[in-house]
Amino acid sequence: MAVSMKDVDSAFQGAGQKAGLEIWRIENFCPVPVPSSSHGKFFTGDSYVILKTTALKNGSVQHDIHYWLGKDTSQDEAGTAALKTVELDAALGGRAVQYREVQGHETEKFLSYFKPCIIPQQGGISSGFKHTEINETEHVTRLFVCRGKHVVNVKEVNFARSSLNHDDIFILDTKSKIFQFNGSNSSIQERAKALEVVQYLKDTYHEGKCEVAAVEDGKLMADADAGEFWGYFGGFAPLPRKVASDGDRKVESSYVKLLCVDKGQTSPVEVDSLTKKLLDTYKCYLLDCGSEVYVWMGRNTSLAQRKIACSAAEELLVELARSQAHVIRIIEGFETVTFRSKFDNWPQKNDAVVSEESRGKVAAFLKRQGLNVKGINKASPAKEEPQPYIDCTGNLQVWRVNGKDKTVIPTSDQCKFYSGDCYIFQYAYPGEEKEECLIGTWFGKKSVEEERTAAISLASKMVENLKSQAVLARFYEGKEPIQFFSIFQSFLLFKGGISSGYKNFVKENNVIDETYSEESIALFRVQGSGPENMQAIQVDPVASSLNSSYCYILLHSGSTIFTWSGSLTTSVDQELVERLLDLIKPNVQSKTQKEGTETDQFWNILGGKSEYPSQKIAKEQESDPHLFSCTFSKGNLKVTEIFNFNQDDLMTEDIFILDCHSDIYIWVGQQLDPKIRLQALSIVEKFIEKDYLMENLSHEIPLYIIMEGSEPPFFTRFFNWDYAKSGMHGDSFQRKLAIVKNGVTPTSDKPKRRTPASYAGRSSVPDKSQRSRSMSFSPERVRVRGRSPAFNALAATFENPNARNLSTPPPVRKLSPKPVAFDPSKVAPKSPAIASLSSSFDRPKEIMIPKSLIPKSLKVSPLNNGQKPEANSKGNISTMTSKMENLSIKEDTKEGEAEDEGLSIFPYERLKTTSTDPVKDIDVTKRETYLSSAEFKEKFGMTKDAFYKLAKWKQNRLKIALQLF
């Protein structure tokens, strides 16, 4: 559409440049801006134009335009508002959706802008009415009726008993008290939403100081508030049945009729079924759906054509006596989901390209006015690394599903998954308010259906055992979210499977078993963003599996290793290769290959050269979230979208789905019917199948089932979350009534969640002071490969295979180790390697360890009873000793360290646990501190200084080793 800027009102200059609301009131046929302080204040005799600008995650902006017509507005003002809305859309580049709003019959989307409600005041600019001003000295008693479960439509009614009924909620606003009368047929959710209006009246007209009372329909006995309420109506009397008014009658939407508007004439389009092909880009159409009338405007229509089509829609409503019907105007290429759903097989929505000519003219016009024109052009989306929004220092346990049972995976192997298997994992971590727990299932692409079903059942039982105080998640291979990789940190995915289900499938179907073998050829694609998010994914060992944007690891016959770096990779990608090599093939030197300089041997292993891509594999991008309220009855799912949602929209009696396109969250209220609660997984699967937003949702999309009170941080980030509200008791009405009456959110008295059950004999309580389970990332770190036998002996002395959750080494923990009993009888004799190491410790100078690696708060404890120092006596440790001599550290004397001063000294025989005359009143866990230095060295083969420094070094074993080697 070619836009002539002389046809656009100057009041719309610079509109839609910033996210938020902009409002204009029609005064003398011209739009006049309404100050932000008066937003939400409407007069019954006026007409308004409202622009809502939303900044989307893809970098663009979305515009929704509404024109609101007061019940007493003049026909001229209403017509002006309708036409000015078309001009505003033209000024914004012709992309906005436009809505007609009639007082008392507004759309939920419009009402969501002005939560909790709008209460129009009498008066108007052009009408004979005067604006009603609030009299601060004289309060007027008013009666309001409230309707709506998700947003509240408030209407002032006559202050009389005849206005009351059993179906609606009524609010009586008196000078000293606000009464909420709950009709017996109203729902708990409606009552709770009406309380938000009570809070609004209390804050607006009573400075938040008046009393609030709830009156239940039919409950009068011994209720002082009810007696006082009925006293305003002259006493109690039975209520009449509600009589439907014209405004209450809804037009049936059983039919859909398409009309073409051409040259000012409206004619029906006679067809058996509606298809997109019927819509001509050079024409405008009316789609009559009963309670809604859509005006579809082709992209190549003129501004005059669009105004004629809008007028035709208004005339249609007058002709059919449907003045309260909604009129929704849409531009070709920006059709709403509801509009597209009226057609058969509407193609997948693609973002339409805005007319360069139109956009250029608008930009030039605004630039002449000295305004910023960036908002007109689609901004480039910000490229940010997705955040997990989950604490990554928790405790992880993993099980592999075998048939109908699960088998725990050893700690050293729990990051190794197979594509033919199913897994269950439990992750306990510190949350914002309490201990959090996530129980998830992971399905490999080649896993069998029987084991997938078993995994879901087993995981659900685990959640039930935790009193439903855990999040249940479901992930598929290749669709894992950032939370999954952040929990595992190092993730290795191999081909094939080792579960009984996969093996039986291979055998019964006579297919090739692709299970990874160290002796076969294997190619791994390396991906991730750092040491806390890195993966090695096994792919087909052919050249076409390569990609210039990734690094790869190629294994051949178990002894030959190549690393290949694509031309588009970074130093971070190459660093991840080295780290993952330490997990897949430690202590084996690799041959480095760079794209374009590969050796013939490399290509021969892959079966020869071939074409391969250069673009990274596209991941599902998180889009702007949409919240839906779900009603499930007799297998039918009814879905209602909630606009501009917040935490208060999550009602404890309902079930809600948060659709982010890349993830789906299903929130289950505590007060929900238990039968429906058990069907949460079926509900979300039906939601995905229906695809209400028509965005081609994948059936393998990551999904989370969240019970009220157990909301994880990666869910609460979409809300301005108040944990006190989420921990309150009672139904939604009782909770909000307590807030409205008390004026503040009461502190939750809900007990902290108990610690999840421990499996495999390990505690699930994470170390809250631990910052990360992986070592600090430094691109300049010297690669740890090709270790000497002496180093391997030393590492074996310091490393405890059961001391960490993951294969990646943990950082220094800033905690004082708990004291343990020391039994010298269990200490092995010193090997030559340890003797050589001890000689370096016996030097009068300080031990050679970088001070930056030792946390100030770390206290030293003796070696554990069960650990026996071992070393390879044949190893040459002189190289390491010489390196250590070049480092130094000054250690402060701390409690329990080797100092004889101020300590009582006792013979070793009296310090033994088997002594017949043991020393009393000493710390038996630190018996060695009561030995003289000479006796200590005689019994343990090293000085006290060397002993404690060795123990402290053990706390930093791998981090120090990485610095030295």
PDB file of C-alpha atoms in Angstrom, residues 11-140:
ATOM      1  CA  ALA A  11      -1.050  13.350  16.267  1.00  0.00           C
ATOM      2  CA  PHE A  12       0.360   9.927  15.376  1.00  0.00           C
ATOM      3  CA  GLN A  13       3.873  11.203  14.666  1.00  0.00           C
ATOM      4  CA  GLY A  14       6.423   8.988  16.439  1.00  0.00           C
ATOM      5  CA  ALA A  15       3.783   6.548  17.691  1.00  0.00           C
ATOM      6  CA  GLY A  16       4.794   2.974  18.424  1.00  0.00           C
ATOM      7  CA  GLN A  17       8.496   3.699  18.929  1.00  0.00           C
ATOM      8  CA  LYS A  18       8.616   2.374  22.502  1.00  0.00           C
ATOM      9  CA  ALA A  19       7.010  -0.610  24.188  1.00  0.00           C
ATOM     10  CA  GLY A  20       3.946   0.285  26.228  1.00  0.00           C
ATOM     11  CA  LEU A  21       0.567   2.001  25.923  1.00  0.00           C
ATOM     12  CA  GLU A  22      -0.353   5.162  24.029  1.00  0.00           C
ATOM     13  CA  ILE A  23      -3.902   6.541  24.141  1.00  0.00           C
ATOM     14  CA  TRP A  24      -5.687   9.296  22.207  1.00  0.00           C
ATOM     15  CA  ARG A  25      -9.183  10.660  22.878  1.00  0.00           C
ATOM     16  CA  ILE A  26     -11.307  11.916  19.992  1.00  0.00           C
ATOM     17  CA  GLU A  27     -11.964  15.620  20.531  1.00  0.00           C
ATOM     18  CA  ASN A  28     -13.614  17.656  17.753  1.00  0.00           C
ATOM     19  CA  PHE A  29     -12.884  14.835  15.267  1.00  0.00           C
ATOM     20  CA  CYS A  30      -9.173  14.863  16.119  1.00  0.00           C
ATOM     21  CA  PRO A  31      -7.093  12.448  18.236  1.00  0.00           C
ATOM     22  CA  VAL A  32      -5.649  14.169  21.331  1.00  0.00           C
ATOM     23  CA  PRO A  33      -2.981  12.326  23.413  1.00  0.00           C
ATOM     24  CA  VAL A  34      -4.027  11.228  26.898  1.00  0.00           C
ATOM     25  CA  PRO A  35      -1.275  11.589  29.537  1.00  0.00           C
ATOM     26  CA  SER A  36       0.016   8.337  31.014  1.00  0.00           C
ATOM     27  CA  SER A  37      -1.275   9.354  34.454  1.00  0.00           C
ATOM     28  CA  SER A  38      -4.824   9.089  33.060  1.00  0.00           C
ATOM     29  CA  HIS A  39      -4.413   5.749  31.296  1.00  0.00           C
ATOM     30  CA  GLY A  40      -7.283   3.464  32.250  1.00  0.00           C
ATOM     31  CA  LYS A  41      -9.598   6.388  32.965  1.00  0.00           C
ATOM     32  CA  PHE A  42     -12.405   6.338  30.394  1.00  0.00           C
ATOM     33  CA  PHE A  43     -15.604   8.397  30.065  1.00  0.00           C
ATOM     34  CA  THR A  44     -18.845   6.906  28.826  1.00  0.00           C
ATOM     35  CA  GLY A  45     -19.456   9.786  26.393  1.00  0.00           C
ATOM     36  CA  ASP A  46     -16.083   9.563  24.634  1.00  0.00           C
ATOM     37  CA  SER A  47     -14.266   7.481  22.035  1.00  0.00           C
ATOM     38  CA  TYR A  48     -10.594   6.528  22.298  1.00  0.00           C
ATOM     39  CA  VAL A  49      -7.787   5.063  20.195  1.00  0.00           C
ATOM     40  CA  ILE A  50      -5.377   2.822  22.129  1.00  0.00           C
ATOM     41  CA  LEU A  51      -2.022   1.567  20.812  1.00  0.00           C
ATOM     42  CA  LYS A  52      -0.225  -1.311  22.538  1.00  0.00           C
ATOM     43  CA  THR A  53       3.412  -1.769  21.456  1.00  0.00           C
ATOM     44  CA  THR A  54       5.161  -4.994  22.459  1.00  0.00           C
ATOM     45  CA  ALA A  55       8.867  -5.721  22.001  1.00  0.00           C
ATOM     46  CA  LEU A  56       9.304  -9.328  20.856  1.00  0.00           C
ATOM     47  CA  LYS A  57      12.239 -11.612  21.553  1.00  0.00           C
ATOM     48  CA  ASN A  58      13.113 -11.838  17.865  1.00  0.00           C
ATOM     49  CA  GLY A  59      13.999  -8.138  17.905  1.00  0.00           C
ATOM     50  CA  SER A  60      10.844  -6.837  16.210  1.00  0.00           C
ATOM     51  CA  VAL A  61       7.871  -4.993  17.676  1.00  0.00           C
ATOM     52  CA  GLN A  62       4.216  -5.949  17.597  1.00  0.00           C
ATOM     53  CA  HIS A  63       1.405  -3.401  17.420  1.00  0.00           C
ATOM     54  CA  ASP A  64      -2.186  -3.902  18.528  1.00  0.00           C
ATOM     55  CA  ILE A  65      -4.628  -1.026  18.012  1.00  0.00           C
ATOM     56  CA  HIS A  66      -7.985  -0.767  19.788  1.00  0.00           C
ATOM     57  CA  TYR A  67     -10.660   1.859  19.470  1.00  0.00           C
ATOM     58  CA  TRP A  68     -12.963   2.068  22.486  1.00  0.00           C
ATOM     59  CA  LEU A  69     -16.509   3.396  22.216  1.00  0.00           C
ATOM     60  CA  GLY A  70     -18.312   4.604  25.337  1.00  0.00           C
ATOM     61  CA  LYS A  71     -22.009   3.742  25.611  1.00  0.00           C
ATOM     62  CA  ASP A  72     -22.931   7.434  25.345  1.00  0.00           C
ATOM     63  CA  THR A  73     -20.455   8.412  22.634  1.00  0.00           C
ATOM     64  CA  SER A  74     -21.827  10.118  19.530  1.00  0.00           C
ATOM     65  CA  GLN A  75     -21.967   8.326  16.192  1.00  0.00           C
ATOM     66  CA  ASP A  76     -19.627  10.911  14.687  1.00  0.00           C
ATOM     67  CA  GLU A  77     -16.984  10.311  17.381  1.00  0.00           C
ATOM     68  CA  ALA A  78     -17.288   6.545  16.974  1.00  0.00           C
ATOM     69  CA  GLY A  79     -16.845   6.836  13.190  1.00  0.00           C
ATOM     70  CA  THR A  80     -13.856   9.138  13.632  1.00  0.00           C
ATOM     71  CA  ALA A  81     -12.184   6.698  16.039  1.00  0.00           C
ATOM     72  CA  ALA A  82     -12.676   3.860  13.531  1.00  0.00           C
ATOM     73  CA  LEU A  83     -11.085   5.801  10.668  1.00  0.00           C
ATOM     74  CA  LYS A  84      -8.237   7.209  12.775  1.00  0.00           C
ATOM     75  CA  THR A  85      -7.345   3.673  13.747  1.00  0.00           C
ATOM     76  CA  VAL A  86      -6.761   2.867  10.071  1.00  0.00           C
ATOM     77  CA  GLU A  87      -4.538   5.941   9.733  1.00  0.00           C
ATOM     78  CA  LEU A  88      -2.518   4.961  12.809  1.00  0.00           C
ATOM     79  CA  ASP A  89      -1.953   1.515  11.341  1.00  0.00           C
ATOM     80  CA  ALA A  90      -0.747   3.105   8.096  1.00  0.00           C
ATOM     81  CA  ALA A  91       1.674   5.283  10.053  1.00  0.00           C
ATOM     82  CA  LEU A  92       3.083   2.118  11.684  1.00  0.00           C
ATOM     83  CA  GLY A  93       3.727   0.456   8.323  1.00  0.00           C
ATOM     84  CA  GLY A  94       0.456  -1.460   7.966  1.00  0.00           C
ATOM     85  CA  ARG A  95       1.155  -4.392  10.279  1.00  0.00           C
ATOM     86  CA  ALA A  96      -1.112  -3.859  13.298  1.00  0.00           C
ATOM     87  CA  VAL A  97      -4.197  -5.832  14.266  1.00  0.00           C
ATOM     88  CA  GLN A  98      -7.117  -3.514  15.027  1.00  0.00           C
ATOM     89  CA  TYR A  99      -9.954  -4.209  17.463  1.00  0.00           C
ATOM     90  CA  ARG A 100     -13.303  -2.537  18.015  1.00  0.00           C
ATOM     91  CA  GLU A 101     -14.148  -2.319  21.722  1.00  0.00           C
ATOM     92  CA  VAL A 102     -17.599  -1.430  23.014  1.00  0.00           C
ATOM     93  CA  GLN A 103     -18.078  -0.420  26.646  1.00  0.00           C
ATOM     94  CA  GLY A 104     -19.146  -3.428  28.689  1.00  0.00           C
ATOM     95  CA  HIS A 105     -18.174  -5.894  25.943  1.00  0.00           C
ATOM     96  CA  GLU A 106     -14.444  -5.395  25.680  1.00  0.00           C
ATOM     97  CA  THR A 107     -12.119  -8.194  24.581  1.00  0.00           C
ATOM     98  CA  GLU A 108     -10.030  -9.936  27.238  1.00  0.00           C
ATOM     99  CA  LYS A 109      -6.904  -8.705  25.504  1.00  0.00           C
ATOM    100  CA  PHE A 110      -7.995  -5.081  25.894  1.00  0.00           C
ATOM    101  CA  LEU A 111      -8.999  -5.507  29.546  1.00  0.00           C
ATOM    102  CA  SER A 112      -5.637  -7.134  30.316  1.00  0.00           C
ATOM    103  CA  TYR A 113      -3.911  -3.785  29.623  1.00  0.00           C
ATOM    104  CA  PHE A 114      -5.714  -2.173  32.566  1.00  0.00           C
ATOM    105  CA  LYS A 115      -5.675  -4.801  35.282  1.00  0.00           C
ATOM    106  CA  PRO A 116      -7.488  -5.277  37.490  1.00  0.00           C
ATOM    107  CA  CYS A 117     -10.314  -3.411  35.733  1.00  0.00           C
ATOM    108  CA  ILE A 118     -11.626  -0.265  34.100  1.00  0.00           C
ATOM    109  CA  ILE A 119     -14.600   1.580  35.583  1.00  0.00           C
ATOM    110  CA  PRO A 120     -15.799   4.193  33.061  1.00  0.00           C
ATOM    111  CA  GLN A 121     -17.047   7.465  34.541  1.00  0.00           C
ATOM    112  CA  GLN A 122     -20.054   9.418  33.417  1.00  0.00           C
ATOM    113  CA  GLY A 123     -19.443  12.327  31.050  1.00  0.00           C
ATOM    114  CA  GLY A 124     -17.805  13.158  27.759  1.00  0.00           C
ATOM    115  CA  ILE A 125     -16.225  15.893  25.654  1.00  0.00           C
ATOM    116  CA  SER A 126     -18.817  16.398  22.914  1.00  0.00           C
ATOM    117  CA  SER A 127     -21.888  15.005  24.678  1.00  0.00           C
ATOM    118  CA  GLY A 128     -24.168  16.967  26.921  1.00  0.00           C
ATOM    119  CA  PHE A 129     -22.737  15.267  29.974  1.00  0.00           C
ATOM    120  CA  LYS A 130     -20.142  16.743  32.281  1.00  0.00           C
ATOM    121  CA  HIS A 131     -17.232  14.722  33.575  1.00  0.00           C
ATOM    122  CA  THR A 132     -17.952  13.228  36.972  1.00  0.00           C
ATOM    123  CA  GLU A 133     -15.247  14.197  39.411  1.00  0.00           C
ATOM    124  CA  ILE A 134     -14.534  12.208  42.533  1.00  0.00           C
ATOM    125  CA  ASN A 135     -15.846  14.007  45.618  1.00  0.00           C
ATOM    126  CA  GLU A 136     -13.269  13.421  48.315  1.00  0.00           C
ATOM    127  CA  THR A 137     -15.478  14.777  51.113  1.00  0.00           C
ATOM    128  CA  GLU A 138     -18.702  12.971  50.210  1.00  0.00           C
ATOM    129  CA  HIS A 139     -18.609   9.290  49.284  1.00  0.00           C
ATOM    130  CA  VAL A 140     -21.330   7.969  46.975  1.00  0.00           C
TER     131      VAL A 140
END
